[in-house]
């Protein structure tokens, strides 16, 4: 889960850095997808991350997470907000112990409380991210950055500049729990 949380943040970093090169009009442009634009799609990822990360941390944010469906109007503010929630998720997963995978997390759903195992909730969150990043990727067409990497051993040198921008190293990724 630790590696997956970092992979998630790395993919968000790559995608949002690419989107930073778009004009505001291109970012807001009507496109084919589950959501009508890159801005709407990427904001959806952000608000659902807020929803689930808050639940993992024991919070009760619940549906208030999506009170504003597009809280970030431009890529720069979206990058900052997504990076912050990605950092929270990484920190949470870094602190997670194997024996806690079956622990139950309470997710505030407004009219009810959903109870879900840690491992299943994290897998759901990562799948949600992958699903919607894939839609954003398709909206960008052939020029989109590659997002299907998962730390191939022989390619550390290729990811080193992006890891440096994130403040990471290969040791951070593969280090045993401290």
Short mmCIF file of C-alpha atoms in Angstrom, two decimals:
data_model
loop_
_atom_site.label_atom_id
_atom_site.label_comp_id
_atom_site.label_asym_id
_atom_site.label_seq_id
_atom_site.Cartn_x
_atom_site.Cartn_y
_atom_site.Cartn_z
CA UNK A 1 0.00 0.00 0.00
CA UNK A 2 2.95 2.29 0.68
CA UNK A 3 4.27 1.77 -2.85
CA UNK A 4 0.80 2.19 -4.31
CA UNK A 5 0.26 5.49 -2.46
CA UNK A 6 3.51 6.82 -3.90
CA UNK A 7 2.68 5.50 -7.37
CA UNK A 8 -0.65 7.29 -7.11
CA UNK A 9 1.04 10.58 -6.22
CA UNK A 10 3.63 10.12 -8.97
CA UNK A 11 0.93 9.58 -11.61
CA UNK A 12 -0.95 12.65 -10.35
CA UNK A 13 2.29 14.64 -10.49
CA UNK A 14 2.96 13.55 -14.09
CA UNK A 15 -0.58 14.25 -15.26
CA UNK A 16 -0.92 17.62 -13.56
CA UNK A 17 2.53 18.76 -14.72
CA UNK A 18 1.43 17.99 -18.26
CA UNK A 19 -1.85 19.86 -17.74
CA UNK A 20 0.11 22.87 -16.46
CA UNK A 21 1.21 23.36 -20.06
CA UNK A 22 -2.37 23.72 -21.26
CA UNK A 23 -4.12 27.04 -21.58
CA UNK A 24 -7.03 27.72 -19.23
CA UNK A 25 -9.37 27.32 -22.21
CA UNK A 26 -7.89 23.88 -22.99
CA UNK A 27 -8.19 22.87 -19.33
CA UNK A 28 -11.89 23.83 -19.34
CA UNK A 29 -12.64 22.65 -22.89
CA UNK A 30 -15.62 20.34 -23.33
CA UNK A 31 -14.29 16.84 -23.92
CA UNK A 32 -15.59 13.32 -24.16
CA UNK A 33 -15.51 11.52 -20.81
CA UNK A 34 -17.43 10.66 -17.68
CA UNK A 35 -17.01 14.32 -16.70
CA UNK A 36 -17.22 17.06 -19.33
CA UNK A 37 -13.69 18.52 -19.03
CA UNK A 38 -10.23 17.94 -17.66
CA UNK A 39 -10.96 20.46 -14.93
CA UNK A 40 -14.09 18.61 -13.85
CA UNK A 41 -12.43 15.18 -14.04
CA UNK A 42 -9.32 16.17 -12.09
CA UNK A 43 -11.37 18.03 -9.48
CA UNK A 44 -13.48 14.89 -9.05
CA UNK A 45 -10.34 12.91 -8.23
CA UNK A 46 -9.38 15.57 -5.69
CA UNK A 47 -12.71 15.77 -3.86
CA UNK A 48 -13.08 12.00 -3.63
CA UNK A 49 -9.53 11.80 -2.29
CA UNK A 50 -10.50 14.34 0.37
CA UNK A 51 -13.55 12.20 1.20
CA UNK A 52 -11.64 8.94 1.63
CA UNK A 53 -8.41 10.27 3.14
CA UNK A 54 -10.47 12.12 5.74
CA UNK A 55 -12.25 8.85 6.57
CA UNK A 56 -8.94 6.99 6.85
CA UNK A 57 -7.71 9.68 9.24
CA UNK A 58 -10.83 9.22 11.39
CA UNK A 59 -12.59 12.37 10.21
CA UNK A 60 -16.27 12.92 9.54
CA UNK A 61 -16.13 15.15 6.43
CA UNK A 62 -18.43 12.83 4.51
CA UNK A 63 -20.47 14.26 1.61
CA UNK A 64 -19.35 17.80 2.49
CA UNK A 65 -16.25 16.81 0.49
CA UNK A 66 -18.18 17.37 -2.73
CA UNK A 67 -20.18 20.44 -1.71
CA UNK A 68 -18.09 22.27 -4.32
CA UNK A 69 -17.62 19.89 -7.24
CA UNK A 70 -14.81 21.99 -8.74
CA UNK A 71 -12.98 23.71 -5.88
CA UNK A 72 -9.89 24.34 -8.04
CA UNK A 73 -10.49 26.52 -11.07
CA UNK A 74 -6.96 26.31 -12.50
CA UNK A 75 -4.18 23.76 -12.76
CA UNK A 76 -1.85 25.51 -10.30
CA UNK A 77 -4.37 25.43 -7.45
CA UNK A 78 -5.32 21.86 -8.37
CA UNK A 79 -1.66 20.78 -8.31
CA UNK A 80 -1.19 22.24 -4.83
CA UNK A 81 -4.39 20.72 -3.44
CA UNK A 82 -3.80 17.29 -5.02
CA UNK A 83 -0.19 17.21 -3.83
CA UNK A 84 -1.33 18.01 -0.28
CA UNK A 85 -3.90 15.20 -0.17
CA UNK A 86 -1.44 12.81 -1.85
CA UNK A 87 1.08 13.63 0.90
CA UNK A 88 -1.55 12.88 3.54
CA UNK A 89 -2.33 9.52 1.94
CA UNK A 90 1.36 8.62 1.71
CA UNK A 91 1.89 9.53 5.36
CA UNK A 92 -1.13 7.47 6.37
CA UNK A 93 0.09 4.45 4.41
CA UNK A 94 3.65 4.87 5.74
CA UNK A 95 2.29 4.55 9.27
CA UNK A 96 0.08 1.55 8.40
CA UNK A 97 1.12 -1.84 9.77
CA UNK A 98 0.30 -5.17 8.14
CA UNK A 99 -1.81 -6.25 11.09
CA UNK A 100 -4.04 -3.18 10.60
CA UNK A 101 -5.21 -4.15 7.10
CA UNK A 102 -8.36 -5.76 8.46
CA UNK A 103 -9.19 -2.83 10.77
CA UNK A 104 -12.56 -1.25 10.07
CA UNK A 105 -12.77 2.36 8.89
CA UNK A 106 -16.00 4.29 9.27
CA UNK A 107 -16.93 6.28 6.18
CA UNK A 108 -19.52 9.00 6.72
CA UNK A 109 -22.04 8.72 3.89
CA UNK A 110 -24.44 11.37 5.16
CA UNK A 111 -27.49 9.26 5.93
CA UNK A 112 -25.45 6.24 6.99
CA UNK A 113 -22.00 5.11 8.09
CA UNK A 114 -20.27 2.61 5.84
CA UNK A 115 -17.85 0.29 7.58
CA UNK A 116 -15.04 -1.04 5.43
CA UNK A 117 -11.74 -2.84 5.95
CA UNK A 118 -8.60 -0.72 5.52
CA UNK A 119 -7.20 -2.85 2.69
CA UNK A 120 -10.45 -2.79 0.72
CA UNK A 121 -10.93 0.94 1.20
CA UNK A 122 -7.40 1.67 0.00
CA UNK A 123 -7.81 -0.61 -3.02
CA UNK A 124 -11.06 1.16 -3.86
CA UNK A 125 -9.42 4.58 -3.56
CA UNK A 126 -6.49 3.60 -5.78
CA UNK A 127 -8.81 2.05 -8.37
CA UNK A 128 -10.92 5.23 -8.38
CA UNK A 129 -7.82 7.29 -9.06
CA UNK A 130 -6.63 4.99 -11.86
CA UNK A 131 -10.07 4.98 -13.47
CA UNK A 132 -10.46 8.74 -13.64
CA UNK A 133 -6.82 9.48 -14.47
CA UNK A 134 -7.32 7.11 -17.41
CA UNK A 135 -10.28 9.19 -18.54
CA UNK A 136 -8.24 12.39 -18.27
CA UNK A 137 -5.43 10.67 -20.15
CA UNK A 138 -7.80 9.75 -22.97
CA UNK A 139 -9.09 13.33 -23.10
CA UNK A 140 -5.53 14.50 -23.76
CA UNK A 141 -4.93 12.11 -26.66
CA UNK A 142 -1.54 10.96 -27.91
CA UNK A 143 0.42 13.78 -26.32
CA UNK A 144 -0.51 12.65 -22.79
CA UNK A 145 2.24 11.51 -20.43
CA UNK A 146 2.75 7.83 -19.75
CA UNK A 147 0.91 6.87 -16.57
CA UNK A 148 1.12 3.09 -16.56
CA UNK A 149 4.51 2.85 -14.84
CA UNK A 150 4.99 0.94 -11.62
CA UNK A 151 8.62 1.22 -10.66
CA UNK A 152 10.35 -1.14 -13.07
CA UNK A 153 13.72 -1.95 -11.50
CA UNK A 154 15.85 -1.04 -14.51
CA UNK A 155 14.15 2.33 -15.03
CA UNK A 156 15.03 4.14 -11.81
CA UNK A 157 17.17 6.61 -13.76
CA UNK A 158 14.16 7.57 -15.89
CA UNK A 159 12.01 8.50 -12.90
CA UNK A 160 14.81 10.12 -10.87
CA UNK A 161 14.09 13.72 -12.02
CA UNK A 162 10.38 13.42 -11.15
CA UNK A 163 11.16 11.75 -7.84
CA UNK A 164 13.56 14.59 -7.06
CA UNK A 165 10.79 17.11 -7.82
CA UNK A 166 8.58 15.22 -5.38
CA UNK A 167 11.34 15.14 -2.76
CA UNK A 168 11.66 11.34 -2.98
CA UNK A 169 14.37 8.81 -3.65
CA UNK A 170 14.33 5.14 -4.56
CA UNK A 171 15.27 4.46 -0.95
CA UNK A 172 12.06 6.17 0.21
CA UNK A 173 10.06 3.91 -2.05
CA UNK A 174 11.57 0.59 -1.11
CA UNK A 175 12.83 1.20 2.44
CA UNK A 176 11.56 -1.14 5.06
CA UNK A 177 9.39 0.43 7.73
CA UNK A 178 11.40 2.46 10.13
#
